[in-house]
Coordinates of C-alpha atoms in Angstrom, one line a residue:
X26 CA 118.8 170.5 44.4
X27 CA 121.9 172.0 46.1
X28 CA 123.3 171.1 49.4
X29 CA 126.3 172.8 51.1
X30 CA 128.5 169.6 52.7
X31 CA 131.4 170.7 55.7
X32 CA 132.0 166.6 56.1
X33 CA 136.0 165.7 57.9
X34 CA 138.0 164.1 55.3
X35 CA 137.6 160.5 56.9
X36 CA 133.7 161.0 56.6
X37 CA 134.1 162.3 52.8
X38 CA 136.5 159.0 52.9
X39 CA 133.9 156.8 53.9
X40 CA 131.0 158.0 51.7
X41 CA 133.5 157.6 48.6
X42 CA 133.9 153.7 49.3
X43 CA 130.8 153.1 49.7
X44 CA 129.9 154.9 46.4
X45 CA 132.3 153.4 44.5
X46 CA 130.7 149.9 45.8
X47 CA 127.0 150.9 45.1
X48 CA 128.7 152.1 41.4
X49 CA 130.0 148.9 40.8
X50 CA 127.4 146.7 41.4
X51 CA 125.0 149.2 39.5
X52 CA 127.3 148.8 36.5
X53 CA 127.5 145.0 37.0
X54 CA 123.7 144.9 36.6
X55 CA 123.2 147.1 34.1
X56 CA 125.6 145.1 32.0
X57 CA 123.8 141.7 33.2
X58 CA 120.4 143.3 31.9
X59 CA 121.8 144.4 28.7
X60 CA 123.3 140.5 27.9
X61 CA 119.8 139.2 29.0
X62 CA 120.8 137.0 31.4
X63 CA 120.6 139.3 34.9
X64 CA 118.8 137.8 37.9
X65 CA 117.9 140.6 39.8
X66 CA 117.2 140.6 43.7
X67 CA 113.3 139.7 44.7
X68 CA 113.3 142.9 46.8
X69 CA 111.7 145.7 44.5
X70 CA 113.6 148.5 46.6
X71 CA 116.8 147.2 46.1
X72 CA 117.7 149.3 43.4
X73 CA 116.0 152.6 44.7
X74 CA 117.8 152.1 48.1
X75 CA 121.2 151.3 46.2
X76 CA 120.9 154.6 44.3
X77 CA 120.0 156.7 46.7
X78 CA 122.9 155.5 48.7
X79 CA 124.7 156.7 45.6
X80 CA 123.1 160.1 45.4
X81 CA 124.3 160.4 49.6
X82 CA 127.9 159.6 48.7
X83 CA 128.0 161.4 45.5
X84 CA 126.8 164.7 47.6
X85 CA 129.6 164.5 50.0
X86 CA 132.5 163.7 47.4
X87 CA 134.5 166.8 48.1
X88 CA 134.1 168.4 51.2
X89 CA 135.9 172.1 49.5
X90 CA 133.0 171.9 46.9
X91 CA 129.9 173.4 47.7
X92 CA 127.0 171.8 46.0
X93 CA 126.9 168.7 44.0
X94 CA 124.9 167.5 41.7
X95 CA 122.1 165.0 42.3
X96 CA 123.1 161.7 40.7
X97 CA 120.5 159.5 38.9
X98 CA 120.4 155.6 40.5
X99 CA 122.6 154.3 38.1
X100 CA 124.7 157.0 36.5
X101 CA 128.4 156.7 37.7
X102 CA 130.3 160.2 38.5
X103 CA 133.4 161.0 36.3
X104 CA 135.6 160.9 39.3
X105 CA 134.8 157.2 39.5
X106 CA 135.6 156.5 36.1
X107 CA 138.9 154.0 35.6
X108 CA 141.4 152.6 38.8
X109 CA 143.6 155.3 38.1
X110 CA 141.0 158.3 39.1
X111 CA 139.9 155.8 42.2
X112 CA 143.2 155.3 43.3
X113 CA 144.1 159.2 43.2
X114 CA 140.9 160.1 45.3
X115 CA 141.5 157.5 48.0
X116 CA 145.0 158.4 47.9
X117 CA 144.6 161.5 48.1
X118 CA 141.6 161.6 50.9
X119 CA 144.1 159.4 53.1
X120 CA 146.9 162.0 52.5
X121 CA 144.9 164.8 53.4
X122 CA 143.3 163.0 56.4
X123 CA 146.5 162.2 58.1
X124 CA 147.6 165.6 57.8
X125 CA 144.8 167.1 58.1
X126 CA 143.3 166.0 60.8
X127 CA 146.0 164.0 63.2
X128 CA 149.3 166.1 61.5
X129 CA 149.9 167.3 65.3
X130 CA 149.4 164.3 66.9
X131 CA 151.4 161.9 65.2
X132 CA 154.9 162.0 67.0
X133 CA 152.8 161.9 70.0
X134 CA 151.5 158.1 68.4
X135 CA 155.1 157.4 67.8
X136 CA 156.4 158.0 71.1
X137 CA 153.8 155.7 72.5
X138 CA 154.5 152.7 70.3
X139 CA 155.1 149.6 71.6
X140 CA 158.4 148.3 71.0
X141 CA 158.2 144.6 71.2
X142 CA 162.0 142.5 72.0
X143 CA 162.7 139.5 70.3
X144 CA 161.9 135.9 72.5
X145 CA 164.7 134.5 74.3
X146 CA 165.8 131.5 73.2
X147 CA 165.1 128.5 75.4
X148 CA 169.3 127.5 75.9
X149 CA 169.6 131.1 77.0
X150 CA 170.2 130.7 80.7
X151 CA 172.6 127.2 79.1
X152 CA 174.4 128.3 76.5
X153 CA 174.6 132.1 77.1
X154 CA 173.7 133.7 80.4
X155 CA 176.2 130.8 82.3
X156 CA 178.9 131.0 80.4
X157 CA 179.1 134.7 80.6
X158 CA 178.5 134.7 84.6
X159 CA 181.3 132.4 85.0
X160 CA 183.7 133.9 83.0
X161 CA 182.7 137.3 84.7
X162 CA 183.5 135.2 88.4
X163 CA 187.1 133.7 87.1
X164 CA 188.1 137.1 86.0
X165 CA 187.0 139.1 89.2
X166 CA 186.1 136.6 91.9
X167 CA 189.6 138.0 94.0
X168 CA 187.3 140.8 94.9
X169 CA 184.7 139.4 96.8
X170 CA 184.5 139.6 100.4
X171 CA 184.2 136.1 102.3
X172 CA 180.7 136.7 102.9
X173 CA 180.2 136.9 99.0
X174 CA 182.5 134.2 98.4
X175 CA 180.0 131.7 100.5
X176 CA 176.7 133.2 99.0
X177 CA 178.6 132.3 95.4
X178 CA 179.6 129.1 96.8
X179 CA 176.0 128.1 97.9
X180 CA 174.5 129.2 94.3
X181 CA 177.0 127.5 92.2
X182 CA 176.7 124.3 94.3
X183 CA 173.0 123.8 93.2
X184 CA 173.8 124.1 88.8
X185 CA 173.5 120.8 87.7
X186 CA 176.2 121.8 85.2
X187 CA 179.2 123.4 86.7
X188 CA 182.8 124.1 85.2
X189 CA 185.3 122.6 86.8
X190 CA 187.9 126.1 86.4
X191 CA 185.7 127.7 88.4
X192 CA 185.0 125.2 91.3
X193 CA 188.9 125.3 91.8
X194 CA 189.6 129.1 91.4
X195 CA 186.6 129.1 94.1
X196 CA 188.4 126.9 96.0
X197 CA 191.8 128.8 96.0
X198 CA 190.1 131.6 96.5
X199 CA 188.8 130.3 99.7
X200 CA 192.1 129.2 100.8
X201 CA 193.5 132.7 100.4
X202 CA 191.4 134.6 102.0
X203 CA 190.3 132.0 104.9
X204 CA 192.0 134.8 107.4
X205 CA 189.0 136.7 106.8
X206 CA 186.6 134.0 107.0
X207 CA 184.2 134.0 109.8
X208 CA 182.5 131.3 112.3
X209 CA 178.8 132.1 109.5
X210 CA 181.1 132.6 106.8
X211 CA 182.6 128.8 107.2
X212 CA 179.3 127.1 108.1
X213 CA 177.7 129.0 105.1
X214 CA 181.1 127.9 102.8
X215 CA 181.3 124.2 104.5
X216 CA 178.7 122.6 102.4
X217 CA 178.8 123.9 98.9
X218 CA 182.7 123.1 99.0
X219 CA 182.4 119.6 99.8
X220 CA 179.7 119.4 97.1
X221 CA 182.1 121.1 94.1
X222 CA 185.6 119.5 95.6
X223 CA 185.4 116.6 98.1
X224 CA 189.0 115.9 96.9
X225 CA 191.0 118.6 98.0
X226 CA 192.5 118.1 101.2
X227 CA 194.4 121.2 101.6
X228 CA 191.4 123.3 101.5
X229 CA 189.0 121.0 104.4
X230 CA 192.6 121.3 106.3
X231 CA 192.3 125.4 105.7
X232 CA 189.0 125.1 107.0
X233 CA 189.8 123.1 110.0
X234 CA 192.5 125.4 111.0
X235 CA 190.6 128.3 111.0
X236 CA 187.5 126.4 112.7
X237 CA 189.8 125.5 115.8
X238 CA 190.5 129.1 115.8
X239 CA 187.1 130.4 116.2
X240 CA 185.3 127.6 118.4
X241 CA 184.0 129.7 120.9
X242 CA 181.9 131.8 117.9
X243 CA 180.0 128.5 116.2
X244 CA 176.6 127.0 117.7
X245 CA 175.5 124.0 118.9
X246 CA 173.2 123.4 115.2
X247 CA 177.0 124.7 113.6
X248 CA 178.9 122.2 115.1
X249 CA 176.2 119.4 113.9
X250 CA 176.8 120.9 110.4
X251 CA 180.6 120.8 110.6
X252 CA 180.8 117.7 111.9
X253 CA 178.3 115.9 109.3
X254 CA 180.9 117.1 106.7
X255 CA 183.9 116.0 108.2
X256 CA 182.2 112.5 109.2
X257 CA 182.0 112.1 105.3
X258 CA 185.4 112.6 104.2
X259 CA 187.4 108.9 104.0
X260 CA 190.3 111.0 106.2
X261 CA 188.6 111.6 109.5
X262 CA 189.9 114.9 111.2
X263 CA 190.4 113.3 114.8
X264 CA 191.4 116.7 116.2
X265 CA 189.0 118.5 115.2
X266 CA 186.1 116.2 116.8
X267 CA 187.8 115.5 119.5
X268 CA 187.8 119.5 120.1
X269 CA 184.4 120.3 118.6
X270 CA 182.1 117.2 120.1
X271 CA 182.6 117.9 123.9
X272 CA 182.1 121.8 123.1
X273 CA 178.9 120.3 121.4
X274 CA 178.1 118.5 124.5
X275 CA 178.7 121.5 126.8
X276 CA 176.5 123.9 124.6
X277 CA 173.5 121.2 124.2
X278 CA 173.1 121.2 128.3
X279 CA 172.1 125.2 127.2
X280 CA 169.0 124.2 125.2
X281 CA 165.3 123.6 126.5
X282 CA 164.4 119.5 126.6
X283 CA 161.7 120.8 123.8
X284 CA 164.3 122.0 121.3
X285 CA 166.5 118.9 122.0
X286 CA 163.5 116.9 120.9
X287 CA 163.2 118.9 117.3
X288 CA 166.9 118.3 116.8
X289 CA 166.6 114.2 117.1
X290 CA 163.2 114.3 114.9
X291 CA 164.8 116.7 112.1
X292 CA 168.5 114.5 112.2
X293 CA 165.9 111.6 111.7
X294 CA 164.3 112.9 108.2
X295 CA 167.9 112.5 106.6
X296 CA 168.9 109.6 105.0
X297 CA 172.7 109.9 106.3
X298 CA 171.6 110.8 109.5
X299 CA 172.1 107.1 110.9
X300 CA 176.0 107.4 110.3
X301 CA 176.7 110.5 112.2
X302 CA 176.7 108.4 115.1
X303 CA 179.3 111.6 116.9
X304 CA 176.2 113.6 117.4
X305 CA 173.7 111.2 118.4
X306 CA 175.8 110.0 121.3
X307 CA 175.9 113.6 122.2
X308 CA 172.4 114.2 121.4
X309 CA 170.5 111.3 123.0
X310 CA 171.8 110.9 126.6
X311 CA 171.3 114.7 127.2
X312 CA 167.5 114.0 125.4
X313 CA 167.3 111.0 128.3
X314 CA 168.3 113.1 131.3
X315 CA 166.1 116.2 130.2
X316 CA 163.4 113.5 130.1
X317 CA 160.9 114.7 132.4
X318 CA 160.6 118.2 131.1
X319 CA 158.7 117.4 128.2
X320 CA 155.3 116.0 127.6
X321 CA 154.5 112.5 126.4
X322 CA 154.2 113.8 122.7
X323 CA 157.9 114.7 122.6
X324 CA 158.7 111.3 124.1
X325 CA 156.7 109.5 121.9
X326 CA 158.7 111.4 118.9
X327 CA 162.0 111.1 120.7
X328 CA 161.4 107.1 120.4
X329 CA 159.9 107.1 117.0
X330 CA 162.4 109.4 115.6
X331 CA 165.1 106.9 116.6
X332 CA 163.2 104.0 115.7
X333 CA 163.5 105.4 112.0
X334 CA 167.0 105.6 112.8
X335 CA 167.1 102.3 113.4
X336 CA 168.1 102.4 116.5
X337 CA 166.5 100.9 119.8
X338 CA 166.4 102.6 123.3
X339 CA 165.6 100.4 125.6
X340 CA 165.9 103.1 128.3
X341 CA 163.5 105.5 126.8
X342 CA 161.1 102.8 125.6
X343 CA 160.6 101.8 129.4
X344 CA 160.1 105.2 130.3
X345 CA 157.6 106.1 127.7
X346 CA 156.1 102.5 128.3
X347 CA 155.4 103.5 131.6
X348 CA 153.7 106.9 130.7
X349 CA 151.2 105.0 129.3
X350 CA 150.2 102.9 131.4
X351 CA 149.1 106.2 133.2
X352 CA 145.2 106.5 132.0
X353 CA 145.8 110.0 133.1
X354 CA 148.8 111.0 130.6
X355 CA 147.0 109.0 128.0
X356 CA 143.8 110.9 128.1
X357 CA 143.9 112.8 124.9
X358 CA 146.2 111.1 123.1
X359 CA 144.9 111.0 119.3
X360 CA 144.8 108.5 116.6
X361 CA 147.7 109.5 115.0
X362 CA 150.2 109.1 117.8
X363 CA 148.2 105.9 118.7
X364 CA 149.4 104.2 115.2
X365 CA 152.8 105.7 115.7
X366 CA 153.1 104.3 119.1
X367 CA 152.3 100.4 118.0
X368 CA 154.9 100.7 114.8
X369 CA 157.7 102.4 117.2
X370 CA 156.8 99.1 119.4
X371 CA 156.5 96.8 117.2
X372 CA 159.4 97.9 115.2
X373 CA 161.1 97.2 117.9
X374 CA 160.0 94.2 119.1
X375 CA 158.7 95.7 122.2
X376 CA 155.0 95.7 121.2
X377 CA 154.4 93.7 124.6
X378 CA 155.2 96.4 126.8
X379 CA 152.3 98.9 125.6
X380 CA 149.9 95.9 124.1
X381 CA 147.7 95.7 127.2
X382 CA 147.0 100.0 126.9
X383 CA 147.0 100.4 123.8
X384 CA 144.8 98.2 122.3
X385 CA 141.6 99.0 123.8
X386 CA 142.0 102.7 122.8
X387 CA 143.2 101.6 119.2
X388 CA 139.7 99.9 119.0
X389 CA 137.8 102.3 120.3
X390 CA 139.3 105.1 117.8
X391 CA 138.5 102.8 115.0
X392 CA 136.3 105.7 113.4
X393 CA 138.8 108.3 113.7
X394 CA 141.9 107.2 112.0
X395 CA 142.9 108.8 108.7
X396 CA 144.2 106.3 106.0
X397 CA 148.6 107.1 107.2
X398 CA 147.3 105.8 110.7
X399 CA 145.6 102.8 108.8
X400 CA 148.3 102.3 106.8
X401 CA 150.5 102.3 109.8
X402 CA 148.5 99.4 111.9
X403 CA 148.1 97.6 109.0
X404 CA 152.0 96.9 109.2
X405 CA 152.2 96.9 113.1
X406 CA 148.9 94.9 113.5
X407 CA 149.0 92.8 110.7
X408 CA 146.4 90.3 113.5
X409 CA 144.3 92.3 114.0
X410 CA 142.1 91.4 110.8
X411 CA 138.8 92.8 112.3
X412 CA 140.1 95.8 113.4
X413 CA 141.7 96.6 110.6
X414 CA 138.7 95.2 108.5
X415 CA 136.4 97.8 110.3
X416 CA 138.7 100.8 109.6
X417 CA 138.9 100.0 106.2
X418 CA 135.2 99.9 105.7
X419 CA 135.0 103.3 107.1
X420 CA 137.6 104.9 105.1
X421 CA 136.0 103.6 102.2
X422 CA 132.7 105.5 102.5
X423 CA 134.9 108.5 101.2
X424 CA 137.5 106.9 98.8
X425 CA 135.7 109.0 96.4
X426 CA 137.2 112.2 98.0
X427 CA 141.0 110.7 98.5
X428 CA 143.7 112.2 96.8
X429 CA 146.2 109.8 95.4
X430 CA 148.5 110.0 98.3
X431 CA 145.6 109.5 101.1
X432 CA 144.6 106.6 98.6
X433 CA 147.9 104.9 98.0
X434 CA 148.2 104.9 101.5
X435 CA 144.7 103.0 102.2
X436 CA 146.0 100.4 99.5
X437 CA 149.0 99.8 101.3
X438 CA 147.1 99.3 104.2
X439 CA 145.1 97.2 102.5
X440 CA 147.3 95.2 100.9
X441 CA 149.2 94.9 104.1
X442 CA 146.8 94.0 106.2
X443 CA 144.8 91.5 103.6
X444 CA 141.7 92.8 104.1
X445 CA 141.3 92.3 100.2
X446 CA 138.7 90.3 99.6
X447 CA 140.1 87.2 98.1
X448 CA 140.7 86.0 94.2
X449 CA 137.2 85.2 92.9
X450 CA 136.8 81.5 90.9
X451 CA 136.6 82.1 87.3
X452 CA 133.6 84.6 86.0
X453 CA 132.9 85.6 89.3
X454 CA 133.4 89.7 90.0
X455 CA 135.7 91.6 92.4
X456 CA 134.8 91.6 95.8
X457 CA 133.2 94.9 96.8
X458 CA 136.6 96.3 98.4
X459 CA 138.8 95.6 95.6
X460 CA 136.1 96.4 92.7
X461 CA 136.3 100.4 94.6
X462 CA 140.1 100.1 94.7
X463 CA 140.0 99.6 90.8
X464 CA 137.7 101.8 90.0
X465 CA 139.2 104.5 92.0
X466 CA 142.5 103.3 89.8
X467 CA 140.8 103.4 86.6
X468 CA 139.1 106.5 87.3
X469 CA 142.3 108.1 87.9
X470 CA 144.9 106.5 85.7
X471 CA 145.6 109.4 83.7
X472 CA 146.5 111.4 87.4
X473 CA 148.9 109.1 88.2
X474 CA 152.8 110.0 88.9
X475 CA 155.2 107.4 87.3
X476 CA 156.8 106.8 90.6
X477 CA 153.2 106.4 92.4
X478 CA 153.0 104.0 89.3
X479 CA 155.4 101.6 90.0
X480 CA 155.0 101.3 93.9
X481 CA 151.3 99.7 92.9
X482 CA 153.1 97.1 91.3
X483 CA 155.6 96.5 93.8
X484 CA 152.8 96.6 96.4
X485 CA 151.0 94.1 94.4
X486 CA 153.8 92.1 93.0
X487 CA 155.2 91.0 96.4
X488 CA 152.1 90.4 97.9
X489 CA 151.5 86.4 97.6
X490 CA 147.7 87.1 98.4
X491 CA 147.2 89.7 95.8
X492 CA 150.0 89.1 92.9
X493 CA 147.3 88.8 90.3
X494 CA 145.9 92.2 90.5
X495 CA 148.8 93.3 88.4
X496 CA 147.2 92.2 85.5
X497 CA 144.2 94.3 86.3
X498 CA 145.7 97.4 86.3
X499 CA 145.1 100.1 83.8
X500 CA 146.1 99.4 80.0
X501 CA 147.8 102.8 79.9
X502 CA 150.1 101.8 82.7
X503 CA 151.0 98.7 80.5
X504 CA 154.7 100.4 79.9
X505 CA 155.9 101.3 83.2
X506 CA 154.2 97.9 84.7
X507 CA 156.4 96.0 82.4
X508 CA 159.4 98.0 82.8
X509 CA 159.0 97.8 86.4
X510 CA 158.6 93.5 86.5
X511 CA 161.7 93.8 84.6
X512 CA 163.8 95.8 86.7
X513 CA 162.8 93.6 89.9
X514 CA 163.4 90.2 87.4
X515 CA 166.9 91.4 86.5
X516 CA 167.1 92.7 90.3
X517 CA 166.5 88.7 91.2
X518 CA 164.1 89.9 93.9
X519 CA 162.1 87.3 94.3
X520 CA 158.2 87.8 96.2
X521 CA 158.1 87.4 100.3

């Protein structure tokens, strides 16, 4: 009844705990059956199997000793006898294993160890990594080239929060050490200046000085830039543009008809692009005489770009009016530049000119146009009620598949077009159109923008036809709806 044990300390560890549990509940029972009121387990071997687990622990107990004892099922070992012997052996079993068995190891663990930083706070960037930045820039900012001085300009220009001491020291800065400002350098500085001090005079005067002094270095796209800028100040610089615009002129006749084009179409995306009336009476007659070096395409977005300017060309609407009358040039000419064609025209008022061409191939594309072109007709070809009837059928075979832009643009053209099926009498349902425009709407309330929102119920509101949608829109939209009917009430817009 001997056994010789050679058990690590965590093993010896182990076999302890689980002998002081089977010890435990042994006791526990054996009291419980001496009172008289033990319930024992149903299984038979319970007790066997608990004791024997007993006698396995009890034999590995020390792993210096070398035998032990046999224990009987029940009998608990003197070492287990009060918490104070228990809490020794553990104790000491942990002690031993940590030296024991990982002693060389452990400042190994420690160099590993994760050390983990404390969270930013979310005013950080506010309240802690700005304010140091630009107390850092007032103290040294005398030593940054002019290069540097633009790149800081350009950053600082785009914080919505921005400390005035800083915009002017910037500011004098620039006016110090303009003499080492070049033609990038004031292009790149330009912008971001106006943006942090429209009001100083002196330095836009610095700047003009030195710009008059490097005109040969600047390009065609920097002269646009400069002269944008100055076009916005209430003091107009008439030296300068009357210096900079005709060396504009002569560096435009440089650039291919194709690049000319690009020019008029990206001036046309800005909204402040219809005042800088300098450049476009540069730009345009040198678009006009390079006319016949570019395809129809170009033309057609040479006219519709200035259409959006809001400005009509008679000269180049004839010419592209011509073009396609010419079934050859208007072979391949896709939906998409078919609807811009008829809005450019009938923008214009000059829908006669390219009625008798364009028409047929509108209404043989009928199938192919995506819902921006139908959105477009609908507004140019507002008679046109079958046509646009037919393409809106179409389109709504896979309304399913829309996203909300492709959709709000099939409800404007909808809407616009009033191919809606009427208000039904009281009772009745929706019409089949406007029961899918709904249900795409209620389908997709909760994807809605706020903005995408309230142009549904501007759309419906000044719509005669369709006014009493509104009140079929989405409960959930209930809040911006009415804060939206107020605005245009208080606006005293009334419906067209």
């Amino acid at each position: 009844n001997t056994h010789v044990a050679c058990f690590s300390p965590r093993t010896v560890l182990f076999r302890n705990i689980v002998a002081l549990l089977v010890a435990l509940l042994g006791e526990m029972l054996q009291r419980a059956a001496a009172s008289g009121v033990a319930r024992l387990p149903s299984k038979s071997s319970l007790l066997p199997a608990r004791g024997c687990l007993a006698v396995a622990a009890a034999r590995h107990a020390k792993a210096s000793s070398a035998t032990v004892h046999l224990l009987q099922p029940w009998h608990q070992p003197a070492w287990l006898s009060g918490a104070a012997g228990l809490r020794s052996q553990v104790g000491g079993l942990r002690h031993h294993g940590s030296h024991g068995a990982s002693g060389e190891t452990s400042e190994e663990d420690k160099s590993k160890a994760v050390v983990l930083s404390k969270r930013l706070p979310e005013d950080f960037i506010e309240n802690t990594l700005m304010p140091h930045l630009e107390s850092q820039l007032l103290d040294s900012i005398h030593v940054y080239t002019p290069a540097e001085l633009a790149q800081i300009a350009r950053t600082y220009s785009k914080q919505e929060v921005r400390q005035r001491a800083l915009e002017v020291k910037l500011s004098d800065t620039v006016k110090f050490r303009i003499a080492g400002f070049e033609a990038l350098d004031i292009v790149d500085v330009l912008g971001p200046m106006w943006v942090m001090v429209p009001d100083d005079d002196e330095l836009f005067e610095v700047l003009e000085k030195r710009i008059l002094e490097k005109l040969d270095d600047f390009t065609a796209l920097n002269f646009m830039g400069i002269i944008r800028i100055y076009n916005k100040r209430s003091s107009k610089h008439y030296d300068l543009l009357h210096k900079v615009v005709p060396r504009l002129k002569e560096l435009l006749a440089n650039y291919e008809g194709v690049e000319l084009s690009e020019m008029l179409v990206s001036m046309a995306q800005s909204a402040e692009a219809a005042t800088d009336m300098d450049i476009l009476m540069t730009l345009v007659p040198e678009i006009e005489r390079r006319y016949s070096e570019v395809s129809l395409l170009h033309s057609i977005n040479n006219v519709w770009a200035l259409t959006q300017l809001r400005m009509v060309h008679d000269g180049l609407l004839k010419r592209v009016a011509d073009d396609l009358s010419n079934d050859t040039r208007i072979k391949d000419l896709t939906p998409g530049y078919m609807a811009r064609i008829a809005w450019v025209y009938r923008r214009c008022n000059k829908w006669d000119m390219v009625s008798a061409a364009m028409t047929p191939l509108i209404r043989a594309a009928a199938a192919e146009f995506r819902p921006g072109d139908f959105a477009r007709l609908a507004q140019s070809l507002p008679e046109e009620r079958q046509l646009l009837s037919r393409i809106a059928d179409l389109l709504r075979l896979g309304m399913s598949e829309m996203g909300r832009k492709d959709f709000l643009l099939y409800f404007l053209g909808s809407v616009h077009g009033e191919v809606l099926e009427d208000r039904p009498d009281g009772g009745e349902d929706h019409g089949e159109m406007t029961a899918a425009c709904l249900s795409y709407i209620k389908e997709e309330q909760d994807n809605f923008k706020r903005d995408e929102v309230q142009k549904i119920v501007y759309l419906l509101h000044f719509s005669p036809k369709y006014n009493y949608l509104v009140d079929d829109l989405p409960i959930s939209w209930k809040d911006t709806k009415e804060e939206t009917l107020d605005y245009i009430r208080a606006k005293g817009t009334s419906r067209r």
